[in-house]
Amino acid sequence: MASGRCVKTFALALGAGGARGLAHIAVIEALDEMDVRPVAIAGASIGAVIGAGYAAGLSGRAMRRHLIKVAHDRGEVLRRVMAARAVAWSEILGAGFGNPLVVDGGKFYDAFLAELLPPNFADLKTPLTLIAADLHGLEAIAFTTGELKVAISASMAVPGLVRPVEIDGRVLVDGGTVDPLPFGVLRGKADVVLAVDVSGGPAERKGVPDPWESLFAAITLMGHTIVAEKLKSGAPDLVLRPNIGIFRMLDFLQASAILRAAEPIKAEVREKLGALLA
C-alpha cells in the first residue's frame, strides 16, 4: 500500500514490556513494507526507546541490524551496562544498602542510544509523546518537547533497575507503571489508532520465583491490570499482541529469538491495519 494512496491516517502506540518490546521492531518493519507511516507516535518504557528511533526516521530494518550487532557481542553489552551503573565501584562501600548495580538512565542512553537519536523532540520527523510516572505526584507525565535523553531516561526508569530521574522537583520513574500502553494520548490525532501490547500473556506456573522474577512478574501484573481497565473505558481501533510471552523482561541478549517469535505479527499488521486504512 503506497502512502500516497492512503486516505486515512493512523497513530501508533508502543507499549512497555522490557526485552519483549523488541518485538515492536517487527511491527515497524511491516509498516515499512506497507509504505505507510504514522502521523503521531506514543511510547512507554521500551516503547519509548523504539518509538523515538522510529520517530527519528530509522527504519525497522535499520533498528534490527543495530540491535542484532549489539546483542550478539555480549562482552560489549556487559561492558556498557557496567559503565552505566549509577554507583561507581569506588563508591560502593559508601553506598549503604542501596543496589550497587542500579543503572543511571542518562549513562545508559549515552552508551546505547545517543549515536542513533537526535538531541531534541524538535529534531524528530514524526510527533512523539513519551510517558513517565511522577512517583510522588501519582500521575502520568507526558513529554512532547525538550531533550530526548531526559524523557527517555525517565520513561525507562524501571524500579529497582534504573535510577529515578529528577526533573523540576518531580521524581520520575518508568512510564509502564502508570500507562503501559499509551494509546489514550493519541486520541483525536489520527483516523485510526494502533496499539502494540508486548506485555505477554500469563506465565507458566513454576512455583515461587526469586526476588527479581517476583519484581518483574509484579510489574507485568500491574501493567495487565492497567491496560485492561483502559480498554474497558475506550479501546483503540486495533490492538496487536506479538506472541513473545515466553521471554522475560531482561532477555535483551535473546534479541534474535524475540524477533523471530514476533515475525508472524507482520501478517496481522498488513491484514488488519491495511483494512482499517483502506
Coordinates of C-alpha atoms in Angstrom, one line a residue:
M1 CA 0.0 0.0 0.0
A2 CA 1.7 3.2 -1.1
S3 CA 1.4 6.1 1.4
G4 CA 0.3 8.4 -1.4
R5 CA -2.9 6.3 -2.0
C6 CA -3.7 6.0 1.7
V7 CA -6.6 8.4 2.5
K8 CA -6.8 7.6 6.3
T9 CA -4.1 8.5 8.8
F10 CA -3.0 6.4 11.8
A11 CA -1.2 6.9 15.1
L12 CA 1.0 4.3 16.8
A13 CA 1.2 3.4 20.5
L14 CA 4.2 1.2 21.6
G15 CA 3.8 -0.4 25.0
A16 CA 6.1 -1.4 27.9
G17 CA 7.4 -4.9 28.4
G18 CA 11.2 -4.9 28.8
A19 CA 13.0 -7.1 26.2
R20 CA 9.7 -8.3 24.9
G21 CA 9.3 -4.8 23.5
L22 CA 12.0 -5.6 20.9
A23 CA 9.0 -7.1 19.0
H24 CA 8.0 -3.6 18.2
I25 CA 10.7 -3.6 15.5
A26 CA 8.8 -6.4 13.6
V27 CA 5.7 -4.2 13.6
I28 CA 7.7 -1.2 12.2
E29 CA 9.2 -3.4 9.5
A30 CA 5.7 -4.4 8.4
L31 CA 4.7 -0.7 8.3
D32 CA 7.8 0.0 6.2
E33 CA 6.8 -2.8 3.8
M34 CA 3.3 -1.3 3.5
D35 CA 4.9 2.1 2.8
V36 CA 2.8 3.8 5.5
R37 CA 3.9 6.0 8.4
P38 CA 2.0 7.1 11.5
V39 CA 1.2 10.8 11.9
A40 CA 1.9 10.5 15.7
I41 CA 3.7 8.1 17.9
A42 CA 3.5 7.4 21.7
G43 CA 5.6 5.1 23.8
A44 CA 6.3 4.0 27.4
S45 CA 9.5 2.3 28.7
I46 CA 10.9 0.1 25.9
G47 CA 8.2 1.5 23.7
A48 CA 9.7 5.0 24.3
V49 CA 13.0 3.8 23.1
I50 CA 11.7 2.1 19.9
G51 CA 9.2 4.9 19.3
A52 CA 12.0 7.5 19.5
G53 CA 14.0 5.6 16.9
Y54 CA 11.1 5.3 14.6
A55 CA 10.1 9.0 15.1
A56 CA 13.7 9.9 14.3
G57 CA 13.4 8.3 10.9
L58 CA 15.1 4.9 11.5
S59 CA 13.6 2.1 9.5
G60 CA 12.6 -1.2 11.1
R61 CA 15.4 -2.9 9.2
A62 CA 18.0 -0.4 10.5
M63 CA 16.9 -0.9 14.0
R64 CA 17.1 -4.7 13.6
R65 CA 20.6 -4.5 12.2
H66 CA 21.8 -2.3 15.0
L67 CA 20.1 -4.4 17.7
I68 CA 21.5 -7.7 16.5
K69 CA 25.0 -6.3 16.1
V70 CA 25.0 -5.1 19.7
A71 CA 23.1 -8.0 21.3
H72 CA 25.5 -10.6 19.7
D73 CA 28.5 -9.0 21.4
R74 CA 27.7 -10.0 25.0
G75 CA 31.0 -8.8 26.3
E76 CA 30.5 -5.3 24.9
V77 CA 26.9 -5.2 26.2
L78 CA 28.0 -6.1 29.7
R79 CA 30.9 -3.5 29.5
R80 CA 28.5 -0.8 28.5
V81 CA 25.9 -1.7 31.2
M82 CA 28.5 -1.8 33.9
A83 CA 29.8 1.6 32.8
A84 CA 26.3 2.9 33.1
R85 CA 26.0 2.0 36.7
A86 CA 24.7 4.8 39.0
V87 CA 27.3 4.0 41.6
A88 CA 31.0 3.5 40.7
W89 CA 32.9 0.6 42.2
S90 CA 35.0 3.1 44.2
E91 CA 31.8 4.4 45.8
I92 CA 30.0 1.0 46.5
L93 CA 31.3 0.7 50.1
G94 CA 29.8 4.1 50.9
A95 CA 26.6 3.5 49.2
G96 CA 24.8 1.9 52.2
F97 CA 22.3 -0.8 51.4
G98 CA 21.3 0.6 48.0
N99 CA 21.6 -1.6 44.9
P100 CA 25.2 -1.0 43.6
L101 CA 24.1 -2.4 40.2
V102 CA 21.3 0.0 39.5
V103 CA 21.8 1.8 36.2
D104 CA 21.8 5.5 35.6
G105 CA 19.4 6.2 32.8
G106 CA 21.4 9.1 31.3
K107 CA 24.6 7.0 31.2
F108 CA 22.6 4.1 29.6
Y109 CA 21.3 6.5 27.0
D110 CA 24.8 7.7 26.2
A111 CA 26.1 4.1 26.0
F112 CA 23.4 2.7 23.7
L113 CA 21.1 5.3 22.2
A114 CA 22.9 8.7 21.8
E115 CA 24.5 7.7 18.5
L116 CA 21.1 6.9 16.9
L117 CA 18.9 9.7 18.1
P118 CA 18.8 13.5 17.7
P119 CA 19.1 15.7 20.8
N120 CA 15.6 17.1 20.9
F121 CA 12.0 16.3 20.2
A122 CA 12.0 19.2 17.7
D123 CA 14.5 17.3 15.6
L124 CA 12.2 14.3 15.1
K125 CA 10.4 13.5 11.8
T126 CA 7.2 12.4 13.5
P127 CA 5.5 14.0 16.6
L128 CA 6.3 11.9 19.6
T129 CA 4.8 11.5 23.1
L130 CA 6.8 9.7 25.8
I131 CA 5.2 8.7 29.1
A132 CA 6.9 8.6 32.5
A133 CA 5.3 8.4 36.0
D134 CA 5.6 11.1 38.8
L135 CA 6.5 8.9 41.8
H136 CA 5.2 11.3 44.4
G137 CA 2.6 13.1 42.4
L138 CA 1.0 9.8 41.5
E139 CA 0.3 10.7 37.9
A140 CA 1.4 10.2 34.3
I141 CA 3.8 12.8 32.8
A142 CA 3.7 13.2 29.0
F143 CA 6.8 14.5 27.3
T144 CA 6.4 16.1 23.9
T145 CA 9.2 18.7 23.8
G146 CA 12.7 19.2 25.2
E147 CA 15.6 16.8 25.4
L148 CA 15.0 13.3 24.3
K149 CA 17.7 12.0 26.6
V150 CA 15.8 13.3 29.7
A151 CA 12.4 12.0 28.5
I152 CA 13.7 8.5 27.5
S153 CA 15.7 8.1 30.7
A154 CA 12.6 8.9 32.8
S155 CA 10.3 6.7 30.7
M156 CA 12.5 3.6 31.1
A157 CA 13.5 4.1 34.7
V158 CA 12.3 0.6 35.8
P159 CA 12.0 0.5 39.6
G160 CA 14.9 -1.4 41.1
L161 CA 16.9 -1.4 37.8
V162 CA 17.2 2.2 36.7
R163 CA 17.6 5.2 39.0
P164 CA 14.7 7.6 39.0
V165 CA 15.1 10.9 37.2
E166 CA 14.5 14.2 39.0
I167 CA 13.1 16.9 36.8
D168 CA 11.8 20.3 38.0
G169 CA 11.3 18.9 41.5
R170 CA 9.5 15.8 40.3
V171 CA 10.9 12.3 40.7
L172 CA 10.0 10.3 37.6
V173 CA 10.0 6.5 37.0
D174 CA 9.1 4.0 34.3
G175 CA 6.1 5.1 32.2
G176 CA 4.9 1.4 32.3
T177 CA 3.9 1.8 35.9
V178 CA 1.1 4.2 35.1
D179 CA 0.3 4.0 31.4
P180 CA 1.9 0.8 29.9
L181 CA 0.0 1.1 26.6
P182 CA -0.3 4.8 25.9
F183 CA -3.0 4.9 23.2
G184 CA -5.1 7.4 25.1
V185 CA -2.7 10.3 24.4
L186 CA -3.2 9.7 20.6
R187 CA -7.0 10.1 20.6
G188 CA -8.0 12.7 18.0
K189 CA -4.6 12.8 16.3
A190 CA -5.4 10.3 13.5
D191 CA -8.3 8.4 11.9
V192 CA -7.0 5.1 13.3
V193 CA -5.1 4.3 16.5
L194 CA -2.9 1.2 16.5
A195 CA -1.6 -0.1 19.8
V196 CA 1.1 -2.8 20.2
D197 CA 0.9 -4.7 23.5
V198 CA 4.1 -6.5 24.3
S199 CA 3.4 -7.3 28.0
G200 CA 3.0 -11.0 27.2
G201 CA 0.4 -13.5 28.4
P202 CA 0.1 -15.5 31.6
A203 CA 3.4 -17.1 32.6
E204 CA 3.9 -20.8 33.1
R205 CA 3.4 -21.9 36.7
K206 CA 6.9 -22.6 38.2
G207 CA 6.4 -22.2 41.9
V208 CA 7.8 -19.3 44.0
P209 CA 10.1 -17.1 41.8
D210 CA 13.3 -15.5 43.0
P211 CA 13.1 -11.8 44.2
W212 CA 14.0 -10.4 40.7
E213 CA 11.5 -12.5 38.9
S214 CA 8.9 -11.6 41.6
L215 CA 9.5 -7.9 40.9
F216 CA 9.2 -8.3 37.1
A217 CA 6.1 -10.5 37.4
A218 CA 4.5 -7.9 39.7
I219 CA 5.3 -5.1 37.2
T220 CA 3.8 -7.2 34.4
L221 CA 0.7 -7.9 36.5
M222 CA 0.2 -4.2 37.2
G223 CA 0.6 -3.5 33.6
H224 CA -2.1 -6.0 32.6
T225 CA -4.5 -4.6 35.1
I226 CA -4.0 -1.0 34.0
V227 CA -4.4 -1.9 30.3
A228 CA -7.5 -4.0 30.9
E229 CA -9.1 -1.1 32.7
K230 CA -8.1 1.4 30.0
L231 CA -9.5 -0.9 27.3
K232 CA -12.8 -1.0 29.1
S233 CA -13.1 2.8 29.0
G234 CA -12.3 3.2 25.4
A235 CA -10.1 0.8 23.2
P236 CA -8.0 1.9 20.3
D237 CA -9.1 0.8 16.8
L238 CA -6.6 -2.0 16.7
V239 CA -4.5 -3.8 19.4
L240 CA -1.8 -6.2 18.3
R241 CA -0.1 -8.7 20.6
P242 CA 3.0 -10.4 19.3
N243 CA 3.5 -13.9 20.6
I244 CA 6.6 -13.2 22.8
G245 CA 5.3 -14.2 26.2
I246 CA 7.9 -16.9 26.8
F247 CA 10.6 -14.2 27.1
R248 CA 11.5 -12.4 30.3
M249 CA 11.8 -8.7 30.8
L250 CA 15.6 -8.8 30.8
D251 CA 16.1 -11.2 27.9
F252 CA 17.7 -8.5 25.7
L253 CA 20.6 -10.8 24.7
Q254 CA 17.9 -13.0 23.1
A255 CA 17.1 -10.3 20.6
S256 CA 17.3 -12.6 17.6
A257 CA 14.9 -15.1 19.1
I258 CA 12.4 -12.4 20.1
L259 CA 12.4 -11.0 16.6
R260 CA 11.9 -14.5 15.1
A261 CA 9.0 -15.1 17.5
A262 CA 7.5 -11.8 16.6
E263 CA 7.7 -12.4 12.8
P264 CA 4.0 -13.6 12.4
I265 CA 2.7 -10.3 13.7
K266 CA 3.7 -8.7 10.3
A267 CA 0.9 -10.5 8.6
E268 CA -1.6 -9.2 11.1
V269 CA -0.3 -5.7 10.6
R270 CA -0.7 -5.9 6.9
E271 CA -4.1 -7.5 7.0
K272 CA -5.8 -5.7 9.9
L273 CA -4.3 -2.2 9.7
G274 CA -4.5 -2.4 5.9
A275 CA -8.2 -3.0 6.1
L276 CA -8.7 -0.1 8.5
L277 CA -6.8 2.3 6.3
A278 CA -8.4 1.3 3.0

